PDB file of C-alpha atoms and ligand atoms in Angstrom:
ATOM      1  CA  MET D   1      13.410 -62.545  69.972  1.00 83.00           C
ATOM      2  CA  LEU D   2      14.529 -66.291  70.133  1.00 86.00           C
ATOM      3  CA  ASN D   3      15.835 -68.553  73.061  1.00 95.00           C
ATOM      4  CA  VAL D   4      16.885 -67.066  76.481  1.00 98.00           C
ATOM      5  CA  GLU D   5      20.420 -67.306  75.570  1.00 98.00           C
ATOM      6  CA  HIS D   6      21.652 -66.929  78.991  1.00 98.00           C
ATOM      7  CA  ILE D   7      21.349 -65.453  82.503  1.00 98.00           C
ATOM      8  CA  GLY D   8      24.084 -63.170  83.786  1.00 98.00           C
ATOM      9  CA  ILE D   9      24.973 -63.613  87.507  1.00 98.00           C
ATOM     10  CA  ALA D  10      27.509 -60.978  89.131  1.00 98.00           C
ATOM     11  CA  VAL D  11      29.715 -62.943  91.551  1.00 98.00           C
ATOM     12  CA  ASN D  12      32.712 -61.242  93.849  1.00 98.00           C
ATOM     13  CA  SER D  13      34.863 -64.067  92.769  1.00 98.00           C
ATOM     14  CA  LEU D  14      35.218 -66.801  90.176  1.00 98.00           C
ATOM     15  CA  GLU D  15      37.881 -68.538  92.072  1.00 98.00           C
ATOM     16  CA  ILE D  16      34.782 -69.280  94.403  1.00 98.00           C
ATOM     17  CA  SER D  17      32.074 -69.443  92.592  1.00 98.00           C
ATOM     18  CA  VAL D  18      32.995 -71.255  89.444  1.00 98.00           C
ATOM     19  CA  PRO D  19      33.545 -74.589  91.727  1.00 98.00           C
ATOM     20  CA  LEU D  20      30.328 -73.849  93.349  1.00 98.00           C
ATOM     21  CA  PHE D  21      28.191 -73.797  90.136  1.00 98.00           C
ATOM     22  CA  GLU D  22      30.205 -77.023  89.010  1.00 98.00           C
ATOM     23  CA  LYS D  23      28.765 -78.655  91.804  1.00 98.00           C
ATOM     24  CA  LEU D  24      25.304 -77.299  91.537  1.00 98.00           C
ATOM     25  CA  LEU D  25      24.617 -77.952  87.971  1.00 97.00           C
ATOM     26  CA  HIS D  26      26.793 -80.919  88.044  1.00 97.00           C
ATOM     27  CA  THR D  27      28.320 -79.722  84.865  1.00 97.00           C
ATOM     28  CA  PRO D  28      32.021 -78.232  84.240  1.00 98.00           C
ATOM     29  CA  CYS D  29      32.653 -74.563  83.259  1.00 98.00           C
ATOM     30  CA  TYR D  30      33.185 -74.845  79.272  1.00 97.00           C
ATOM     31  CA  LYS D  31      34.622 -71.556  78.825  1.00 97.00           C
ATOM     32  CA  ARG D  32      36.282 -68.624  80.852  1.00 98.00           C
ATOM     33  CA  GLU D  33      36.844 -65.359  78.984  1.00 98.00           C
ATOM     34  CA  GLU D  34      37.722 -62.009  79.677  1.00 98.00           C
ATOM     35  CA  VAL D  35      35.456 -58.971  77.578  1.00 98.00           C
ATOM     36  CA  THR D  36      37.732 -55.809  78.200  1.00 97.00           C
ATOM     37  CA  GLY D  37      35.188 -53.840  76.901  1.00 96.00           C
ATOM     38  CA  GLU D  38      32.895 -54.694  79.473  1.00 97.00           C
ATOM     39  CA  ALA D  39      35.297 -54.951  82.301  1.00 98.00           C
ATOM     40  CA  VAL D  40      34.438 -58.404  83.150  1.00 98.00           C
ATOM     41  CA  GLN D  41      35.973 -61.954  83.313  1.00 98.00           C
ATOM     42  CA  THR D  42      33.336 -64.582  82.269  1.00 98.00           C
ATOM     43  CA  ALA D  43      32.769 -68.354  83.144  1.00 98.00           C
ATOM     44  CA  PHE D  44      30.192 -70.212  81.053  1.00 98.00           C
ATOM     45  CA  PHE D  45      27.874 -73.315  81.848  1.00 98.00           C
ATOM     46  CA  GLN D  46      25.907 -74.819  79.331  1.00 97.00           C
ATOM     47  CA  GLN D  47      22.608 -75.952  80.879  1.00 96.00           C
ATOM     48  CA  GLY D  48      20.146 -77.589  78.289  1.00 95.00           C
ATOM     49  CA  SER D  49      19.557 -75.173  75.507  1.00 94.00           C
ATOM     50  CA  THR D  50      20.648 -72.001  77.450  1.00 97.00           C
ATOM     51  CA  LYS D  51      23.830 -70.930  79.291  1.00 98.00           C
ATOM     52  CA  ILE D  52      24.697 -69.592  82.844  1.00 98.00           C
ATOM     53  CA  GLU D  53      27.475 -66.577  82.634  1.00 98.00           C
ATOM     54  CA  LEU D  54      29.070 -65.784  86.014  1.00 98.00           C
ATOM     55  CA  LEU D  55      30.578 -61.989  85.764  1.00 98.00           C
ATOM     56  CA  GLU D  56      33.263 -60.813  87.517  1.00 98.00           C
ATOM     57  CA  ALA D  57      34.531 -57.391  87.500  1.00 98.00           C
ATOM     58  CA  THR D  58      38.054 -56.435  86.611  1.00 98.00           C
ATOM     59  CA  ARG D  59      38.190 -52.886  87.272  1.00 97.00           C
ATOM     60  CA  PRO D  60      36.450 -50.721  89.704  1.00 97.00           C
ATOM     61  CA  GLU D  61      34.535 -49.088  87.298  1.00 96.00           C
ATOM     62  CA  SER D  62      33.112 -52.240  85.751  1.00 98.00           C
ATOM     63  CA  PRO D  63      29.275 -52.234  85.373  1.00 98.00           C
ATOM     64  CA  ILE D  64      29.552 -55.554  87.657  1.00 98.00           C
ATOM     65  CA  ALA D  65      31.608 -53.789  90.489  1.00 98.00           C
ATOM     66  CA  ARG D  66      28.894 -50.752  90.550  1.00 98.00           C
ATOM     67  CA  PHE D  67      26.429 -53.606  90.740  1.00 98.00           C
ATOM     68  CA  LEU D  68      28.169 -55.436  93.285  1.00 98.00           C
ATOM     69  CA  ASP D  69      28.416 -52.204  95.453  1.00 98.00           C
ATOM     70  CA  LYS D  70      24.823 -51.422  95.097  1.00 97.00           C
ATOM     71  CA  LYS D  71      22.814 -54.755  95.149  1.00 97.00           C
ATOM     72  CA  GLY D  72      25.538 -57.542  96.079  1.00 98.00           C
ATOM     73  CA  GLU D  73      25.903 -60.719  94.333  1.00 98.00           C
ATOM     74  CA  GLY D  74      22.873 -62.099  92.098  1.00 98.00           C
ATOM     75  CA  ILE D  75      21.203 -62.189  88.801  1.00 98.00           C
ATOM     76  CA  HIS D  76      22.386 -59.294  86.929  1.00 98.00           C
ATOM     77  CA  HIS D  77      21.079 -59.600  83.292  1.00 98.00           C
ATOM     78  CA  ILE D  78      18.759 -61.907  81.154  1.00 98.00           C
ATOM     79  CA  ALA D  79      20.219 -62.344  77.398  1.00 98.00           C
ATOM     80  CA  PHE D  80      17.972 -62.946  74.550  1.00 98.00           C
ATOM     81  CA  GLU D  81      19.358 -64.487  71.191  1.00 98.00           C
ATOM     82  CA  VAL D  82      18.163 -62.481  67.950  1.00 98.00           C
ATOM     83  CA  ALA D  83      18.941 -63.242  64.435  1.00 97.00           C
ATOM     84  CA  ASP D  84      19.548 -59.975  63.304  1.00 97.00           C
ATOM     85  CA  ILE D  85      20.722 -57.436  66.325  1.00 98.00           C
ATOM     86  CA  GLU D  86      20.697 -54.565  63.952  1.00 98.00           C
ATOM     87  CA  ALA D  87      17.062 -54.829  62.901  1.00 98.00           C
ATOM     88  CA  GLU D  88      16.274 -55.703  66.570  1.00 98.00           C
ATOM     89  CA  MET D  89      17.960 -52.789  68.070  1.00 98.00           C
ATOM     90  CA  LYS D  90      16.061 -50.538  65.360  1.00 98.00           C
ATOM     91  CA  ARG D  91      12.685 -52.282  66.407  1.00 98.00           C
ATOM     92  CA  LEU D  92      13.283 -51.772  70.130  1.00 98.00           C
ATOM     93  CA  GLN D  93      14.207 -48.123  70.023  1.00 97.00           C
ATOM     94  CA  GLU D  94      11.271 -47.154  67.813  1.00 98.00           C
ATOM     95  CA  GLU D  95       9.042 -48.996  70.526  1.00 97.00           C
ATOM     96  CA  GLY D  96      10.668 -46.534  73.389  1.00 97.00           C
ATOM     97  CA  PHE D  97      13.185 -48.557  74.735  1.00 98.00           C
ATOM     98  CA  VAL D  98      16.516 -47.281  75.710  1.00 98.00           C
ATOM     99  CA  LEU D  99      19.500 -48.789  74.046  1.00 98.00           C
ATOM    100  CA  LEU D 100      22.756 -48.474  76.277  1.00 98.00           C
ATOM    101  CA  SER D 101      24.673 -48.389  73.020  1.00 98.00           C
ATOM    102  CA  GLU D 102      24.237 -47.042  69.422  1.00 97.00           C
ATOM    103  CA  THR D 103      25.660 -49.947  67.878  1.00 98.00           C
ATOM    104  CA  PRO D 104      26.470 -53.839  68.927  1.00 98.00           C
ATOM    105  CA  LYS D 105      29.473 -54.009  70.897  1.00 98.00           C
ATOM    106  CA  ARG D 106      31.680 -57.438  71.389  1.00 97.00           C
ATOM    107  CA  GLY D 107      30.633 -59.858  73.942  1.00 98.00           C
ATOM    108  CA  ALA D 108      32.032 -63.063  75.207  1.00 97.00           C
ATOM    109  CA  ASP D 109      31.467 -66.457  73.405  1.00 92.00           C
ATOM    110  CA  ASN D 110      31.519 -64.920  69.896  1.00 93.00           C
ATOM    111  CA  LYS D 111      28.568 -62.679  70.019  1.00 97.00           C
ATOM    112  CA  LEU D 112      27.508 -59.128  69.221  1.00 98.00           C
ATOM    113  CA  ILE D 113      25.635 -57.517  72.340  1.00 98.00           C
ATOM    114  CA  CYS D 114      23.442 -54.599  73.101  1.00 98.00           C
ATOM    115  CA  PHE D 115      21.966 -53.833  76.413  1.00 98.00           C
ATOM    116  CA  LEU D 116      18.085 -52.177  77.307  1.00 98.00           C
ATOM    117  CA  HIS D 117      18.271 -49.755  80.080  1.00 98.00           C
ATOM    118  CA  PRO D 118      16.349 -51.511  83.132  1.00 98.00           C
ATOM    119  CA  LYS D 119      14.259 -48.372  83.814  1.00 97.00           C
ATOM    120  CA  ASN D 120      12.085 -49.241  81.051  1.00 94.00           C
ATOM    121  CA  THR D 121      11.941 -52.843  81.385  1.00 97.00           C
ATOM    122  CA  ASN D 122      10.530 -53.495  84.974  1.00 97.00           C
ATOM    123  CA  GLY D 123      14.105 -53.332  86.479  1.00 97.00           C
ATOM    124  CA  VAL D 124      15.615 -55.905  84.707  1.00 98.00           C
ATOM    125  CA  LEU D 125      18.801 -55.432  82.661  1.00 98.00           C
ATOM    126  CA  ILE D 126      18.003 -57.213  79.123  1.00 98.00           C
ATOM    127  CA  GLU D 127      20.942 -58.205  76.716  1.00 98.00           C
ATOM    128  CA  ILE D 128      19.982 -58.759  73.269  1.00 98.00           C
ATOM    129  CA  CYS D 129      22.759 -60.916  71.539  1.00 98.00           C
ATOM    130  CA  GLN D 130      23.462 -61.940  68.050  1.00 98.00           C
ATOM    131  CA  GLU D 131      25.880 -64.927  66.973  1.00 96.00           C
ATOM    132  CA  ILE D 132      28.992 -63.488  64.956  1.00 96.00           C
ATOM    133  CA  ARG D 133      28.792 -65.456  61.606  1.00 87.00           C
TER     134      ARG D 133
HETATM  135  C1  LIG A   1      30.430 -60.048  78.488  1.00 81.76           C
HETATM  136  C2  LIG A   1      28.839 -60.033  78.240  1.00 81.76           C
HETATM  137  C3  LIG A   1      28.106 -60.992  77.320  1.00 81.76           C
HETATM  138  O1  LIG A   1      27.216 -61.680  77.930  1.00 81.76           O
HETATM  139  O2  LIG A   1      28.639 -61.213  76.370  1.00 81.76           O
HETATM  140  C4  LIG A   1      27.918 -59.363  79.300  1.00 81.76           C
HETATM  141  O3  LIG A   1      27.247 -59.937  79.948  1.00 81.76           O
HETATM  142  S1  LIG A   1      28.720 -57.952  80.300  1.00 81.76           S
HETATM  143  C5  LIG A   1      27.958 -57.315  81.481  1.00 81.76           C
HETATM  144  C6  LIG A   1      28.288 -56.107  81.834  1.00 81.76           C
HETATM  145  N1  LIG A   1      27.858 -55.193  80.909  1.00 81.76           N
HETATM  146  C7  LIG A   1      26.628 -54.042  81.167  1.00 81.76           C
HETATM  147  O4  LIG A   1      25.962 -54.282  82.445  1.00 81.76           O
HETATM  148  C8  LIG A   1      26.714 -53.317  80.200  1.00 81.76           C
HETATM  149  C9  LIG A   1      25.251 -52.440  80.341  1.00 81.76           C
HETATM  150  N2  LIG A   1      25.108 -51.799  81.674  1.00 81.76           N
HETATM  151  C10 LIG A   1      25.168 -50.501  81.873  1.00 81.76           C
HETATM  152  O5  LIG A   1      25.604 -49.900  81.000  1.00 81.76           O
HETATM  153  C11 LIG A   1      25.206 -50.045  83.229  1.00 81.76           C
HETATM  154  O6  LIG A   1      25.231 -50.942  84.234  1.00 81.76           O
HETATM  155  C12 LIG A   1      23.445 -49.333  83.732  1.00 81.76           C
HETATM  156  C13 LIG A   1      22.615 -50.556  83.437  1.00 81.76           C
HETATM  157  C14 LIG A   1      22.932 -48.285  82.657  1.00 81.76           C
HETATM  158  C15 LIG A   1      23.529 -49.012  85.202  1.00 81.76           C
HETATM  159  O7  LIG A   1      24.769 -47.810  85.063  1.00 81.76           O
HETATM  160  P1  LIG A   1      25.180 -47.486  86.458  1.00 81.76           P
HETATM  161  O8  LIG A   1      25.455 -48.879  87.281  1.00 81.76           O
HETATM  162  O9  LIG A   1      26.074 -46.591  86.018  1.00 81.76           O
HETATM  163  O10 LIG A   1      24.024 -46.612  86.824  1.00 81.76           O
HETATM  164  P2  LIG A   1      23.458 -46.720  88.294  1.00 81.76           P
HETATM  165  O11 LIG A   1      24.263 -47.489  89.254  1.00 81.76           O
HETATM  166  O12 LIG A   1      23.034 -45.242  88.513  1.00 81.76           O
HETATM  167  O13 LIG A   1      21.997 -47.307  87.880  1.00 81.76           O
HETATM  168  C16 LIG A   1      21.051 -46.804  87.260  1.00 81.76           C
HETATM  169  C17 LIG A   1      19.796 -47.691  87.926  1.00 81.76           C
HETATM  170  O14 LIG A   1      19.749 -48.765  87.115  1.00 81.76           O
HETATM  171  C18 LIG A   1      19.774 -49.732  88.089  1.00 81.76           C
HETATM  172  N3  LIG A   1      20.705 -51.093  87.694  1.00 81.76           N
HETATM  173  C19 LIG A   1      21.839 -51.073  87.558  1.00 81.76           C
HETATM  174  N4  LIG A   1      22.301 -52.333  87.177  1.00 81.76           N
HETATM  175  C20 LIG A   1      21.129 -52.901  87.031  1.00 81.76           C
HETATM  176  C21 LIG A   1      20.819 -54.318  86.837  1.00 81.76           C
HETATM  177  N5  LIG A   1      22.090 -55.243  86.507  1.00 81.76           N
HETATM  178  N6  LIG A   1      19.463 -54.717  86.986  1.00 81.76           N
HETATM  179  C22 LIG A   1      18.761 -54.068  87.197  1.00 81.76           C
HETATM  180  N7  LIG A   1      18.737 -52.791  87.556  1.00 81.76           N
HETATM  181  C23 LIG A   1      20.010 -52.121  87.469  1.00 81.76           C
HETATM  182  C24 LIG A   1      20.350 -49.432  89.367  1.00 81.76           C
HETATM  183  O15 LIG A   1      20.077 -49.852  90.606  1.00 81.76           O
HETATM  184  C25 LIG A   1      20.142 -48.011  89.431  1.00 81.76           C
HETATM  185  O16 LIG A   1      18.483 -47.883  89.722  1.00 81.76           O
HETATM  186  P3  LIG A   1      17.960 -46.763  90.540  1.00 81.76           P
HETATM  187  O17 LIG A   1      17.726 -45.453  89.817  1.00 81.76           O
HETATM  188  O18 LIG A   1      16.473 -47.229  90.641  1.00 81.76           O
HETATM  189  O19 LIG A   1      18.858 -46.732  92.183  1.00 81.76           O
HETATM  190 CO1  LIG A   2      25.836 -61.508  79.431  1.00 81.76          CO
END
C-alpha cells in the first residue's frame, strides 16, 4: 500500500464541523461532495500529503448514522492509496481479510474504494482507494 490517502472522521453536522476544522487546520475546505452510494456528504481538507475527510450521514441507514448512534463522533476509518485496487483486493482476500464489497465502489474525490471489515483489522475500519485515471 502507498500513502495514507485520508483519515475519515464521522461528524453530526458539516455546518458546524467544517468551520471548526478550517480553524483547527488553518486551511480551507477544498471540496464538498455527496456520495449517494455510501449515503454520505463529505468535506475535504488537504493536510500536507494527506487529507482529512469529514463525513455526515445523508440517510438514517448510512454507515455513518449507524456509527454515530453506536460510538458518537470520531475517527471512522483510515484510507490507504493503492496503485491497482483489484490486485490489492485479491491479495487481501487471499490473506484472509474480509472485503465489504466484491467489486470496487465509487468513492469521493475521483476514487474507486473498498473497505475491509474491522473485526479482522484490530477494530479499525480500513479503506483502500485508487485514483480513477
Ligand atoms: C465517501 C467514501 C470515500 O472516502 O471516498 C467513504 O469514506 S464512505 C464511508 C462510509 N462507508 C462505509 O463505512 C462503508 C463500509 N462500512 C460498512 O460496510 C459497515 O459500516 C460495517 C463496517 C460493516 C459495519 O456495519 P454495521 O454498522 O451494519 O454493523 P454493526 O453496527 O453491527 O457493526 C459491526 C461491528 O463493527 C463495528 N464498527 C462499525 N463501524 C466501525 C468503524 N467505523 N470502525 C470500527 N468498528 C466499526 C461495530 O462497532 C460492531 O462491532 P461489535 O460487533 O464489536 O459491536
Ligand atoms: Co473515506
